[in-house]
CSV table of C-alpha atoms in Angstrom, one decimal:
chain,number,residue,atom,x,y,z
A,1,UNK,CA,-12.9,13.8,-25.6
A,2,UNK,CA,-14.1,12.6,-22.2
A,3,UNK,CA,-13.3,8.9,-22.3
A,4,UNK,CA,-10.3,6.9,-23.4
A,5,UNK,CA,-11.8,3.4,-23.9
A,6,UNK,CA,-10.4,0.1,-22.6
A,7,UNK,CA,-7.5,-1.5,-24.4
A,8,UNK,CA,-7.1,1.6,-26.7
A,9,UNK,CA,-3.3,1.7,-26.6
A,10,UNK,CA,-2.6,-1.7,-25.1
A,11,UNK,CA,0.9,-3.0,-26.0
A,12,UNK,CA,1.8,0.1,-28.0
A,13,UNK,CA,5.4,-0.7,-27.1
A,14,UNK,CA,7.0,2.3,-28.9
A,15,UNK,CA,4.8,4.9,-27.3
A,16,UNK,CA,7.0,7.3,-25.3
A,17,UNK,CA,4.7,10.3,-24.6
A,18,UNK,CA,1.1,10.8,-23.7
A,19,UNK,CA,-0.7,14.2,-23.1
A,20,UNK,CA,-4.2,13.7,-21.6
A,21,UNK,CA,-6.6,16.6,-22.3
A,22,UNK,CA,-8.4,18.5,-19.5
A,23,UNK,CA,-11.9,17.2,-20.4
A,24,UNK,CA,-11.0,13.5,-20.0
A,25,UNK,CA,-12.9,12.0,-17.1
A,26,UNK,CA,-12.2,8.3,-17.6
A,27,UNK,CA,-9.2,6.1,-18.5
A,28,UNK,CA,-10.6,2.6,-19.3
A,29,UNK,CA,-9.3,-0.8,-18.4
A,30,UNK,CA,-6.0,-1.8,-19.8
A,31,UNK,CA,-5.9,1.4,-21.8
A,32,UNK,CA,-2.1,1.7,-21.7
A,33,UNK,CA,-1.3,-1.8,-20.6
A,34,UNK,CA,2.2,-2.9,-21.6
A,35,UNK,CA,3.3,0.4,-23.1
A,36,UNK,CA,6.9,-0.4,-22.3
A,37,UNK,CA,8.4,2.8,-23.6
A,38,UNK,CA,6.2,5.3,-21.7
A,39,UNK,CA,8.4,7.1,-19.3
A,40,UNK,CA,6.0,9.4,-17.4
A,41,UNK,CA,2.3,10.2,-17.1
A,42,UNK,CA,0.4,13.2,-15.7
A,43,UNK,CA,-3.3,12.6,-15.1
A,44,UNK,CA,-5.3,15.9,-15.1
A,45,UNK,CA,-7.7,16.9,-12.4
A,46,UNK,CA,-10.6,16.2,-14.7
A,47,UNK,CA,-10.0,12.4,-14.6
A,48,UNK,CA,-12.3,10.6,-12.1
A,49,UNK,CA,-11.7,7.0,-13.0
A,50,UNK,CA,-8.5,5.0,-13.7
A,51,UNK,CA,-9.6,1.5,-14.9
A,52,UNK,CA,-8.2,-1.8,-13.8
A,53,UNK,CA,-4.8,-2.6,-15.3
A,54,UNK,CA,-4.8,0.9,-17.0
A,55,UNK,CA,-1.0,1.3,-16.8
A,56,UNK,CA,0.0,-2.2,-15.7
A,57,UNK,CA,3.3,-3.6,-17.1
A,58,UNK,CA,4.4,-0.2,-18.3
A,59,UNK,CA,8.0,-1.2,-17.4
A,60,UNK,CA,9.6,2.0,-18.6
A,61,UNK,CA,7.3,4.2,-16.5
A,62,UNK,CA,9.3,6.2,-13.9
A,63,UNK,CA,7.0,9.1,-12.8
A,64,UNK,CA,3.3,9.2,-12.2
A,65,UNK,CA,1.3,12.3,-11.1
A,66,UNK,CA,-2.3,11.7,-10.3
A,67,UNK,CA,-4.7,14.7,-10.3
A,68,UNK,CA,-7.1,15.7,-7.6
A,69,UNK,CA,-10.2,14.5,-9.4
A,70,UNK,CA,-9.4,10.7,-9.0
A,71,UNK,CA,-11.3,9.1,-6.1
A,72,UNK,CA,-10.3,5.5,-6.5
A,73,UNK,CA,-7.2,3.9,-8.0
A,74,UNK,CA,-8.7,0.7,-9.3
A,75,UNK,CA,-7.1,-2.8,-8.9
A,76,UNK,CA,-3.8,-3.4,-10.7
A,77,UNK,CA,-3.8,0.1,-12.2
A,78,UNK,CA,0.0,0.5,-12.0
A,79,UNK,CA,1.0,-3.0,-11.0
A,80,UNK,CA,4.3,-4.4,-12.3
A,81,UNK,CA,5.6,-0.9,-13.4
A,82,UNK,CA,9.0,-2.2,-12.3
A,83,UNK,CA,11.0,1.0,-12.9
A,84,UNK,CA,8.5,3.4,-11.3
A,85,UNK,CA,10.4,5.5,-8.7
A,86,UNK,CA,8.0,8.5,-8.0
A,87,UNK,CA,4.2,8.6,-7.5
A,88,UNK,CA,2.2,11.7,-6.5
A,89,UNK,CA,-1.3,10.9,-5.4
A,90,UNK,CA,-4.1,13.5,-5.6
A,91,UNK,CA,-6.0,14.8,-2.6
A,92,UNK,CA,-9.4,13.3,-3.5
A,93,UNK,CA,-8.4,9.6,-3.5
A,94,UNK,CA,-10.4,7.6,-0.9
A,95,UNK,CA,-9.3,4.1,-1.9
A,96,UNK,CA,-6.1,2.6,-3.3
A,97,UNK,CA,-7.4,-0.6,-4.8
A,98,UNK,CA,-6.1,-4.2,-4.7
A,99,UNK,CA,-2.6,-4.6,-6.1
A,100,UNK,CA,-2.7,-1.1,-7.5
A,101,UNK,CA,1.1,-0.7,-7.2
A,102,UNK,CA,2.1,-4.3,-6.6
A,103,UNK,CA,5.7,-5.2,-7.7
A,104,UNK,CA,6.7,-1.6,-8.4
A,105,UNK,CA,10.1,-2.7,-7.1
A,106,UNK,CA,11.9,0.6,-7.6
A,107,UNK,CA,9.4,2.8,-5.9
A,108,UNK,CA,11.3,4.7,-3.3
A,109,UNK,CA,8.6,6.5,-1.2
A,110,UNK,CA,4.9,7.0,-1.0
A,111,UNK,CA,2.8,9.6,0.7
A,112,UNK,CA,-0.8,8.5,1.3
A,113,UNK,CA,-3.0,11.7,1.3
A,114,UNK,CA,-5.4,12.4,4.2
A,115,UNK,CA,-8.3,11.7,1.9
A,116,UNK,CA,-7.5,7.9,1.7
A,117,UNK,CA,-9.7,5.6,3.9
A,118,UNK,CA,-8.7,2.2,2.6
A,119,UNK,CA,-5.4,0.7,1.4
A,120,UNK,CA,-6.4,-2.4,-0.5
A,121,UNK,CA,-5.0,-5.9,-0.6
A,122,UNK,CA,-1.4,-6.1,-1.9
A,123,UNK,CA,-1.6,-2.4,-2.8
A,124,UNK,CA,2.2,-2.0,-2.4
A,125,UNK,CA,3.4,-5.6,-2.0
A,126,UNK,CA,6.8,-6.4,-3.3
A,127,UNK,CA,7.8,-2.8,-3.6
A,128,UNK,CA,11.2,-3.9,-2.4
A,129,UNK,CA,13.0,-0.5,-2.7
A,130,UNK,CA,10.3,1.4,-0.7
A,131,UNK,CA,12.0,3.1,2.3
A,132,UNK,CA,9.3,5.6,3.3
A,133,UNK,CA,5.5,5.2,3.6
A,134,UNK,CA,3.7,8.1,5.1
A,135,UNK,CA,0.1,7.1,5.9
A,136,UNK,CA,-2.5,9.8,6.0
A,137,UNK,CA,-4.6,10.4,9.1
A,138,UNK,CA,-7.9,9.2,7.6
A,139,UNK,CA,-6.9,5.6,6.8
A,140,UNK,CA,-9.0,3.1,8.7
A,141,UNK,CA,-8.1,-0.1,7.0
A,142,UNK,CA,-4.8,-1.5,5.8
A,143,UNK,CA,-5.6,-4.5,3.7
A,144,UNK,CA,-4.2,-8.0,3.5
A,145,UNK,CA,-0.6,-8.1,2.3
A,146,UNK,CA,-0.7,-4.3,1.7
A,147,UNK,CA,3.0,-3.8,2.2
A,148,UNK,CA,4.1,-7.4,2.2
A,149,UNK,CA,7.8,-7.9,1.4
A,150,UNK,CA,8.6,-4.2,1.3
A,151,UNK,CA,12.1,-5.1,2.5
A,152,UNK,CA,13.5,-1.6,2.4
A,153,UNK,CA,10.8,-0.1,4.7
A,154,UNK,CA,12.5,0.7,8.0
A,155,UNK,CA,9.8,2.3,10.0
A,156,UNK,CA,6.0,2.7,10.0
A,157,UNK,CA,3.8,5.2,11.8
A,158,UNK,CA,0.1,4.4,11.9
A,159,UNK,CA,-2.2,7.3,12.6
A,160,UNK,CA,-5.0,7.3,15.2
A,161,UNK,CA,-7.5,6.6,12.4
A,162,UNK,CA,-6.3,3.1,11.7
A,163,UNK,CA,-8.6,0.4,13.1
A,164,UNK,CA,-7.6,-2.8,11.3
A,165,UNK,CA,-4.3,-4.2,10.1
A,166,UNK,CA,-4.9,-7.0,7.7
A,167,UNK,CA,-3.3,-10.5,7.5
A,168,UNK,CA,0.4,-10.3,6.4
A,169,UNK,CA,0.0,-6.6,5.9
A,170,UNK,CA,3.7,-6.0,6.7
A,171,UNK,CA,5.0,-9.6,6.6
A,172,UNK,CA,8.6,-10.1,5.5
A,173,UNK,CA,9.4,-6.4,5.8
A,174,UNK,CA,12.9,-7.6,6.9
A,175,UNK,CA,14.3,-4.0,7.3
A,176,UNK,CA,11.4,-2.8,9.5
A,177,UNK,CA,12.9,-1.7,12.9
A,178,UNK,CA,10.1,0.4,14.3
A,179,UNK,CA,6.3,0.3,14.4
A,180,UNK,CA,4.2,3.0,16.0
A,181,UNK,CA,0.5,2.0,16.5
A,182,UNK,CA,-2.1,4.7,16.7
A,183,UNK,CA,-4.4,4.5,19.7
A,184,UNK,CA,-7.5,3.3,17.7
A,185,UNK,CA,-6.1,0.0,16.3
A,186,UNK,CA,-8.4,-2.8,17.3
A,187,UNK,CA,-7.3,-5.7,15.1
A,188,UNK,CA,-3.8,-6.9,14.2
A,189,UNK,CA,-4.3,-9.7,11.6
A,190,UNK,CA,-2.9,-13.1,11.0
A,191,UNK,CA,0.9,-12.9,10.4
A,192,UNK,CA,0.6,-9.2,10.1
A,193,UNK,CA,4.3,-8.7,11.0
A,194,UNK,CA,5.5,-12.2,10.3
A,195,UNK,CA,9.3,-12.4,9.5
A,196,UNK,CA,10.1,-8.8,10.4
A,197,UNK,CA,13.5,-9.9,11.6
A,198,UNK,CA,14.8,-6.4,12.4
A,199,UNK,CA,11.9,-5.5,14.7
A,200,UNK,CA,13.2,-5.2,18.3
A,201,UNK,CA,10.3,-3.9,20.3
A,202,UNK,CA,6.5,-3.5,20.1
A,203,UNK,CA,4.1,-1.4,22.2
A,204,UNK,CA,0.5,-2.6,22.1
A,205,UNK,CA,-2.0,0.2,22.8
A,206,UNK,CA,-5.1,-0.1,25.0
A,207,UNK,CA,-7.4,-0.2,21.9
A,208,UNK,CA,-6.2,-3.6,20.6
A,209,UNK,CA,-8.7,-6.4,21.4
A,210,UNK,CA,-7.6,-8.9,18.7
A,211,UNK,CA,-4.1,-10.2,17.9
A,212,UNK,CA,-4.4,-13.0,15.4
A,213,UNK,CA,-2.2,-16.1,15.2
A,214,UNK,CA,1.4,-15.6,14.3
A,215,UNK,CA,1.1,-11.8,14.2
A,216,UNK,CA,4.7,-11.4,15.3
A,217,UNK,CA,6.0,-14.9,14.5
A,218,UNK,CA,9.6,-15.2,13.2
A,219,UNK,CA,10.5,-11.7,14.4
A,220,UNK,CA,13.8,-13.1,15.6
A,221,UNK,CA,15.1,-9.9,17.1
A,222,UNK,CA,11.9,-9.0,18.9
A,223,UNK,CA,13.0,-8.8,22.6
A,224,UNK,CA,10.4,-6.5,24.2
A,225,UNK,CA,6.6,-6.4,24.1
A,226,UNK,CA,4.8,-3.8,26.2
A,227,UNK,CA,1.1,-3.7,26.5
A,228,UNK,CA,-0.7,-0.6,27.7
A,229,UNK,CA,-1.9,-1.1,31.2
A,230,UNK,CA,-5.5,-0.2,30.2
A,231,UNK,CA,-5.8,-2.9,27.6
A,232,UNK,CA,-8.8,-5.1,28.5
A,233,UNK,CA,-7.6,-8.3,26.8
A,234,UNK,CA,-3.8,-8.4,26.9
A,235,UNK,CA,-1.1,-7.6,29.3
A,236,UNK,CA,2.7,-7.8,29.5
A,237,UNK,CA,4.4,-10.6,31.5
A,238,UNK,CA,8.2,-11.1,31.1
A,239,UNK,CA,8.2,-9.2,27.8
A,240,UNK,CA,5.6,-11.5,26.3
A,241,UNK,CA,1.9,-11.2,25.5
A,242,UNK,CA,-0.6,-12.9,27.8
């Protein structure tokens, strides 16, 4: 077998175990959608495509291991897997699609491999238990709302590859105390860090040429903003942007 077609096991609510053979290359859309009793899944290296909503609403799923053949995690692939605590991503993934892990509210940590270039819109939004996000050194774009409302996230380190931080990417990350920008960031989007009430200081590198409206609005503890002296657009005056 090479393909598991769309909707094949959708809403098989008593399904507890799945073993995927080493010749399967494609898992279709909504293939295991709503399989509430499925506790873990290991996707072999042969799999290239995981379809939209493939494992969405598998509320019993706690562990996911994705093999090295997968290049794209498609939109909503694991969204609303509310008990998912552990995810291992393969080393060939270049894109984490829109809302791929949205509302996985018990996910504790995520390591984005160095192969990933794009983290899509809402990819990890509402992962409220997420305390650690290690972002690989090839990511260039962090999409809109990518980590929105990840209230357990305490620090974020952006590598030198990151160019764009989308609107509300880290908005309402109320536990966020520290942000380290890489020295290639050009754009900090609209309300990117809105409501990060535990953030106390920010250093803007020389590469930043666009800080959109309300980027740091409602950061009530933010008391210090430092802009690199070589920045051509912004500077620091009395701890504020000018």
